[in-house]
Amino acid sequence: MSRAPQADPRAARTRARLRAALLAECAERPLEEVGVAALVRRAGVARATFYGHYDGLEALAVDACADVVRQAVDALHAWRGRPDPVHAPPALHAFFAGLAPHAALYRSLLAPGGGGPLGRVLHRDLRARSLAERELAGAADAPLVASAVAATFAGVLADWLHGLLAASPAEVADQVWQLLVALHRSR
């Protein structure tokens, strides 16, 4: 778990350097093989500075992957009007297509079925956004459908990243979209 963000711009720059260093390290080796010493050397910060911002490498990794969570949530809500029931919005296609560079890192933080530290963040953020939109629209059973949407998306994403679903990025985007549209229509 990362510590509470500080308002100090220097702290924000340090966290950005640590996130960038982690992504660079994970491009060369699995997260499990990344050491704090190599990470802080790459980031150009002291070990104590690292621990002043993060409780450990997993907390930094989840923070470094927070953008993918925001992108997923935004991609799922990047349509207006009546959704196409078959084809996902372009933002969702782009989201799945853009996962490849850090797929190994995402797999290490997102367990099959949608669990793991990144899965928990994805589920929480996606459920909150879906719940807010459904409540705004006055939809029946907003909490139930928001939970189902979050669990379905996190599970499909994780299973696809782990190779449990054989589909191209475009195919999985359309398939998960069809499931989510069906969930929204079921209530």
PDB file of C-alpha atoms in Angstrom:
ATOM      1  CA  MET A   1       0.000   0.000   0.000  1.00  0.00           C
ATOM      2  CA  SER A   2       1.484   3.365  -0.921  1.00  0.00           C
ATOM      3  CA  ARG A   3       1.551   6.139   1.594  1.00  0.00           C
ATOM      4  CA  ALA A   4      -0.793   9.127   1.272  1.00  0.00           C
ATOM      5  CA  PRO A   5       0.268  11.456  -1.546  1.00  0.00           C
ATOM      6  CA  GLN A   6       1.860  14.682  -0.463  1.00  0.00           C
ATOM      7  CA  ALA A   7       1.151  18.094  -1.961  1.00  0.00           C
ATOM      8  CA  ASP A   8       4.885  18.768  -2.377  1.00  0.00           C
ATOM      9  CA  PRO A   9       5.762  18.852  -6.106  1.00  0.00           C
ATOM     10  CA  ARG A  10       9.178  17.376  -5.282  1.00  0.00           C
ATOM     11  CA  ALA A  11       7.460  14.309  -3.821  1.00  0.00           C
ATOM     12  CA  ALA A  12       5.327  13.986  -6.956  1.00  0.00           C
ATOM     13  CA  ARG A  13       8.455  14.169  -9.143  1.00  0.00           C
ATOM     14  CA  THR A  14      10.192  11.549  -6.995  1.00  0.00           C
ATOM     15  CA  ARG A  15       7.216   9.188  -7.232  1.00  0.00           C
ATOM     16  CA  ALA A  16       7.131   9.733 -11.007  1.00  0.00           C
ATOM     17  CA  ARG A  17      10.829   8.844 -11.243  1.00  0.00           C
ATOM     18  CA  LEU A  18      10.281   5.725  -9.162  1.00  0.00           C
ATOM     19  CA  ARG A  19       7.307   4.664 -11.317  1.00  0.00           C
ATOM     20  CA  ALA A  20       9.302   5.224 -14.525  1.00  0.00           C
ATOM     21  CA  ALA A  21      12.270   3.294 -13.114  1.00  0.00           C
ATOM     22  CA  LEU A  22      10.009   0.388 -12.149  1.00  0.00           C
ATOM     23  CA  LEU A  23       8.431   0.239 -15.602  1.00  0.00           C
ATOM     24  CA  ALA A  24      11.901   0.273 -17.171  1.00  0.00           C
ATOM     25  CA  GLU A  25      13.120  -2.485 -14.830  1.00  0.00           C
ATOM     26  CA  CYS A  26      10.020  -4.580 -15.560  1.00  0.00           C
ATOM     27  CA  ALA A  27      10.615  -4.197 -19.288  1.00  0.00           C
ATOM     28  CA  GLU A  28      13.877  -6.097 -18.705  1.00  0.00           C
ATOM     29  CA  ARG A  29      12.834  -8.637 -16.056  1.00  0.00           C
ATOM     30  CA  PRO A  30       9.766  -9.854 -14.160  1.00  0.00           C
ATOM     31  CA  LEU A  31       8.647  -7.851 -11.124  1.00  0.00           C
ATOM     32  CA  GLU A  32       9.666 -10.761  -8.886  1.00  0.00           C
ATOM     33  CA  GLU A  33      13.286 -10.293 -10.024  1.00  0.00           C
ATOM     34  CA  VAL A  34      13.405  -6.512  -9.548  1.00  0.00           C
ATOM     35  CA  GLY A  35      15.369  -5.432  -6.516  1.00  0.00           C
ATOM     36  CA  VAL A  36      15.019  -2.202  -4.580  1.00  0.00           C
ATOM     37  CA  ALA A  37      18.753  -1.488  -4.984  1.00  0.00           C
ATOM     38  CA  ALA A  38      18.593  -1.606  -8.799  1.00  0.00           C
ATOM     39  CA  LEU A  39      15.354   0.346  -8.816  1.00  0.00           C
ATOM     40  CA  VAL A  40      16.606   3.236  -6.691  1.00  0.00           C
ATOM     41  CA  ARG A  41      19.866   3.330  -8.647  1.00  0.00           C
ATOM     42  CA  ARG A  42      17.905   3.670 -11.890  1.00  0.00           C
ATOM     43  CA  ALA A  43      15.609   6.300 -10.378  1.00  0.00           C
ATOM     44  CA  GLY A  44      18.529   8.221  -8.902  1.00  0.00           C
ATOM     45  CA  VAL A  45      17.098   8.286  -5.399  1.00  0.00           C
ATOM     46  CA  ALA A  46      18.155   6.884  -2.044  1.00  0.00           C
ATOM     47  CA  ARG A  47      16.712   3.665  -0.647  1.00  0.00           C
ATOM     48  CA  ALA A  48      15.267   5.646   2.299  1.00  0.00           C
ATOM     49  CA  THR A  49      13.527   7.939  -0.197  1.00  0.00           C
ATOM     50  CA  PHE A  50      11.889   4.918  -1.823  1.00  0.00           C
ATOM     51  CA  TYR A  51      10.603   3.687   1.541  1.00  0.00           C
ATOM     52  CA  GLY A  52       9.473   7.198   2.403  1.00  0.00           C
ATOM     53  CA  HIS A  53       7.016   6.970  -0.490  1.00  0.00           C
ATOM     54  CA  TYR A  54       6.168   3.254  -0.746  1.00  0.00           C
ATOM     55  CA  ASP A  55       5.855   0.295   1.600  1.00  0.00           C
ATOM     56  CA  GLY A  56       7.476  -1.987  -0.972  1.00  0.00           C
ATOM     57  CA  LEU A  57       7.832  -2.885  -4.624  1.00  0.00           C
ATOM     58  CA  GLU A  58       4.262  -4.161  -4.960  1.00  0.00           C
ATOM     59  CA  ALA A  59       2.849  -0.846  -3.734  1.00  0.00           C
ATOM     60  CA  LEU A  60       5.029   1.008  -6.239  1.00  0.00           C
ATOM     61  CA  ALA A  61       3.995  -1.397  -9.001  1.00  0.00           C
ATOM     62  CA  VAL A  62       0.292  -0.858  -8.317  1.00  0.00           C
ATOM     63  CA  ASP A  63       0.881   2.904  -8.328  1.00  0.00           C
ATOM     64  CA  ALA A  64       2.858   2.628 -11.570  1.00  0.00           C
ATOM     65  CA  CYS A  65      -0.033   0.693 -13.118  1.00  0.00           C
ATOM     66  CA  ALA A  66      -2.729   3.087 -11.886  1.00  0.00           C
ATOM     67  CA  ASP A  67      -2.841   4.674 -15.336  1.00  0.00           C
ATOM     68  CA  VAL A  68      -4.020   1.394 -16.847  1.00  0.00           C
ATOM     69  CA  VAL A  69      -6.895   1.345 -14.361  1.00  0.00           C
ATOM     70  CA  ARG A  70      -7.888   4.906 -15.280  1.00  0.00           C
ATOM     71  CA  GLN A  71      -7.628   4.028 -18.975  1.00  0.00           C
ATOM     72  CA  ALA A  72      -9.832   0.968 -18.515  1.00  0.00           C
ATOM     73  CA  VAL A  73     -12.483   2.890 -16.616  1.00  0.00           C
ATOM     74  CA  ASP A  74     -12.435   5.724 -19.152  1.00  0.00           C
ATOM     75  CA  ALA A  75     -12.502   3.322 -22.119  1.00  0.00           C
ATOM     76  CA  LEU A  76     -15.582   1.556 -20.773  1.00  0.00           C
ATOM     77  CA  HIS A  77     -17.380   4.860 -20.420  1.00  0.00           C
ATOM     78  CA  ALA A  78     -16.210   6.472 -23.675  1.00  0.00           C
ATOM     79  CA  TRP A  79     -19.524   6.340 -25.471  1.00  0.00           C
ATOM     80  CA  ARG A  80     -22.613   8.476 -25.496  1.00  0.00           C
ATOM     81  CA  GLY A  81     -26.130   7.814 -26.606  1.00  0.00           C
ATOM     82  CA  ARG A  82     -27.149   4.293 -27.445  1.00  0.00           C
ATOM     83  CA  PRO A  83     -24.280   1.801 -27.288  1.00  0.00           C
ATOM     84  CA  ASP A  84     -23.543  -0.448 -30.239  1.00  0.00           C
ATOM     85  CA  PRO A  85     -24.392  -3.877 -28.769  1.00  0.00           C
ATOM     86  CA  VAL A  86     -21.783  -5.698 -30.895  1.00  0.00           C
ATOM     87  CA  HIS A  87     -18.759  -3.459 -31.380  1.00  0.00           C
ATOM     88  CA  ALA A  88     -16.845  -1.890 -28.522  1.00  0.00           C
ATOM     89  CA  PRO A  89     -16.102   1.818 -28.608  1.00  0.00           C
ATOM     90  CA  PRO A  90     -12.747   2.724 -30.218  1.00  0.00           C
ATOM     91  CA  ALA A  91     -11.346   3.667 -26.798  1.00  0.00           C
ATOM     92  CA  LEU A  92     -11.877   0.106 -25.532  1.00  0.00           C
ATOM     93  CA  HIS A  93     -10.183  -1.331 -28.632  1.00  0.00           C
ATOM     94  CA  ALA A  94      -7.252   1.044 -28.075  1.00  0.00           C
ATOM     95  CA  PHE A  95      -7.084   0.077 -24.396  1.00  0.00           C
ATOM     96  CA  PHE A  96      -6.691  -3.655 -25.125  1.00  0.00           C
ATOM     97  CA  ALA A  97      -4.295  -3.011 -28.006  1.00  0.00           C
ATOM     98  CA  GLY A  98      -2.098  -0.851 -25.772  1.00  0.00           C
ATOM     99  CA  LEU A  99      -1.555  -3.416 -23.000  1.00  0.00           C
ATOM    100  CA  ALA A 100       1.282  -5.355 -24.638  1.00  0.00           C
ATOM    101  CA  PRO A 101       4.292  -3.276 -23.495  1.00  0.00           C
ATOM    102  CA  HIS A 102       3.635  -3.937 -19.799  1.00  0.00           C
ATOM    103  CA  ALA A 103       1.513  -7.116 -20.008  1.00  0.00           C
ATOM    104  CA  ALA A 104       3.946  -9.143 -17.872  1.00  0.00           C
ATOM    105  CA  LEU A 105       3.781  -6.560 -15.088  1.00  0.00           C
ATOM    106  CA  TYR A 106      -0.017  -6.440 -15.273  1.00  0.00           C
ATOM    107  CA  ARG A 107      -0.135 -10.250 -15.073  1.00  0.00           C
ATOM    108  CA  SER A 108       1.983 -10.205 -11.928  1.00  0.00           C
ATOM    109  CA  LEU A 109      -0.456  -7.788 -10.240  1.00  0.00           C
ATOM    110  CA  LEU A 110      -3.715  -9.092 -11.699  1.00  0.00           C
ATOM    111  CA  ALA A 111      -4.531 -12.699 -10.840  1.00  0.00           C
ATOM    112  CA  PRO A 112      -6.703 -14.894 -13.080  1.00  0.00           C
ATOM    113  CA  GLY A 113     -10.325 -14.116 -12.329  1.00  0.00           C
ATOM    114  CA  GLY A 114      -9.539 -10.465 -11.617  1.00  0.00           C
ATOM    115  CA  GLY A 115      -7.992 -10.685  -8.157  1.00  0.00           C
ATOM    116  CA  GLY A 116      -4.647  -9.410  -6.964  1.00  0.00           C
ATOM    117  CA  PRO A 117      -3.644  -5.900  -5.971  1.00  0.00           C
ATOM    118  CA  LEU A 118      -4.283  -4.343  -9.376  1.00  0.00           C
ATOM    119  CA  GLY A 119      -7.548  -6.244  -9.728  1.00  0.00           C
ATOM    120  CA  ARG A 120      -8.790  -4.803  -6.432  1.00  0.00           C
ATOM    121  CA  VAL A 121      -8.006  -1.259  -7.582  1.00  0.00           C
ATOM    122  CA  LEU A 122      -9.620  -1.871 -10.975  1.00  0.00           C
ATOM    123  CA  HIS A 123     -12.746  -3.371  -9.411  1.00  0.00           C
ATOM    124  CA  ARG A 124     -13.068  -0.538  -6.868  1.00  0.00           C
ATOM    125  CA  ASP A 125     -12.637   2.258  -9.414  1.00  0.00           C
ATOM    126  CA  LEU A 126     -14.778   0.682 -12.119  1.00  0.00           C
ATOM    127  CA  ARG A 127     -17.572  -0.148  -9.665  1.00  0.00           C
ATOM    128  CA  ALA A 128     -17.562   3.419  -8.320  1.00  0.00           C
ATOM    129  CA  ARG A 129     -17.772   4.942 -11.812  1.00  0.00           C
ATOM    130  CA  SER A 130     -20.462   2.507 -12.964  1.00  0.00           C
ATOM    131  CA  LEU A 131     -22.472   3.035  -9.787  1.00  0.00           C
ATOM    132  CA  ALA A 132     -22.333   6.818 -10.131  1.00  0.00           C
ATOM    133  CA  GLU A 133     -23.463   6.700 -13.762  1.00  0.00           C
ATOM    134  CA  ARG A 134     -26.264   4.205 -13.101  1.00  0.00           C
ATOM    135  CA  GLU A 135     -27.522   6.192 -10.109  1.00  0.00           C
ATOM    136  CA  LEU A 136     -27.430   9.400 -12.165  1.00  0.00           C
ATOM    137  CA  ALA A 137     -29.537   7.674 -14.811  1.00  0.00           C
ATOM    138  CA  GLY A 138     -31.960   6.392 -12.160  1.00  0.00           C
ATOM    139  CA  ALA A 139     -31.299   2.779 -13.131  1.00  0.00           C
ATOM    140  CA  ALA A 140     -32.786   0.008 -11.051  1.00  0.00           C
ATOM    141  CA  ASP A 141     -30.394  -2.116  -8.976  1.00  0.00           C
ATOM    142  CA  ALA A 142     -27.483   0.245  -9.595  1.00  0.00           C
ATOM    143  CA  PRO A 143     -25.226  -1.359  -6.929  1.00  0.00           C
ATOM    144  CA  LEU A 144     -25.843  -4.876  -8.238  1.00  0.00           C
ATOM    145  CA  VAL A 145     -25.166  -4.026 -11.860  1.00  0.00           C
ATOM    146  CA  ALA A 146     -22.133  -1.878 -10.978  1.00  0.00           C
ATOM    147  CA  SER A 147     -20.629  -4.805  -9.059  1.00  0.00           C
ATOM    148  CA  ALA A 148     -21.355  -7.205 -11.914  1.00  0.00           C
ATOM    149  CA  VAL A 149     -19.811  -4.851 -14.490  1.00  0.00           C
ATOM    150  CA  ALA A 150     -16.648  -4.392 -12.412  1.00  0.00           C
ATOM    151  CA  ALA A 151     -16.245  -8.101 -11.693  1.00  0.00           C
ATOM    152  CA  THR A 152     -16.932  -9.112 -15.281  1.00  0.00           C
ATOM    153  CA  PHE A 153     -14.473  -6.662 -16.783  1.00  0.00           C
ATOM    154  CA  ALA A 154     -11.702  -7.340 -14.242  1.00  0.00           C
ATOM    155  CA  GLY A 155     -12.138 -11.098 -14.655  1.00  0.00           C
ATOM    156  CA  VAL A 156     -12.137 -11.069 -18.445  1.00  0.00           C
ATOM    157  CA  LEU A 157      -9.158  -8.700 -18.591  1.00  0.00           C
ATOM    158  CA  ALA A 158      -7.142 -10.842 -16.163  1.00  0.00           C
ATOM    159  CA  ASP A 159      -8.015 -14.117 -17.848  1.00  0.00           C
ATOM    160  CA  TRP A 160      -7.134 -12.686 -21.267  1.00  0.00           C
ATOM    161  CA  LEU A 161      -3.793 -11.342 -20.006  1.00  0.00           C
ATOM    162  CA  HIS A 162      -3.030 -14.765 -18.507  1.00  0.00           C
ATOM    163  CA  GLY A 163      -3.817 -16.521 -21.801  1.00  0.00           C
ATOM    164  CA  LEU A 164      -6.965 -18.214 -20.545  1.00  0.00           C
ATOM    165  CA  LEU A 165      -8.994 -16.573 -23.315  1.00  0.00           C
ATOM    166  CA  ALA A 166      -7.761 -16.918 -26.872  1.00  0.00           C
ATOM    167  CA  ALA A 167      -8.660 -13.688 -28.644  1.00  0.00           C
ATOM    168  CA  SER A 168      -6.983 -10.757 -30.311  1.00  0.00           C
ATOM    169  CA  PRO A 169      -7.189  -7.384 -28.544  1.00  0.00           C
ATOM    170  CA  ALA A 170     -10.006  -6.332 -30.890  1.00  0.00           C
ATOM    171  CA  GLU A 171     -11.904  -9.580 -30.353  1.00  0.00           C
ATOM    172  CA  VAL A 172     -11.684  -9.470 -26.562  1.00  0.00           C
ATOM    173  CA  ALA A 173     -12.716  -5.808 -26.552  1.00  0.00           C
ATOM    174  CA  ASP A 174     -15.861  -6.637 -28.539  1.00  0.00           C
ATOM    175  CA  GLN A 175     -16.575  -9.755 -26.470  1.00  0.00           C
ATOM    176  CA  VAL A 176     -16.320  -8.061 -23.084  1.00  0.00           C
ATOM    177  CA  TRP A 177     -18.302  -5.122 -24.439  1.00  0.00           C
ATOM    178  CA  GLN A 178     -21.128  -7.452 -25.452  1.00  0.00           C
ATOM    179  CA  LEU A 179     -21.171  -8.940 -21.949  1.00  0.00           C
ATOM    180  CA  LEU A 180     -21.267  -5.516 -20.324  1.00  0.00           C
ATOM    181  CA  VAL A 181     -24.045  -4.255 -22.589  1.00  0.00           C
ATOM    182  CA  ALA A 182     -26.044  -7.383 -21.712  1.00  0.00           C
ATOM    183  CA  LEU A 183     -25.521  -6.720 -17.994  1.00  0.00           C
ATOM    184  CA  HIS A 184     -26.765  -3.171 -18.368  1.00  0.00           C
ATOM    185  CA  ARG A 185     -29.848  -4.362 -20.226  1.00  0.00           C
ATOM    186  CA  SER A 186     -30.640  -7.194 -17.811  1.00  0.00           C
ATOM    187  CA  ARG A 187     -32.038  -4.869 -15.163  1.00  0.00           C
TER     188      ARG A 187
END
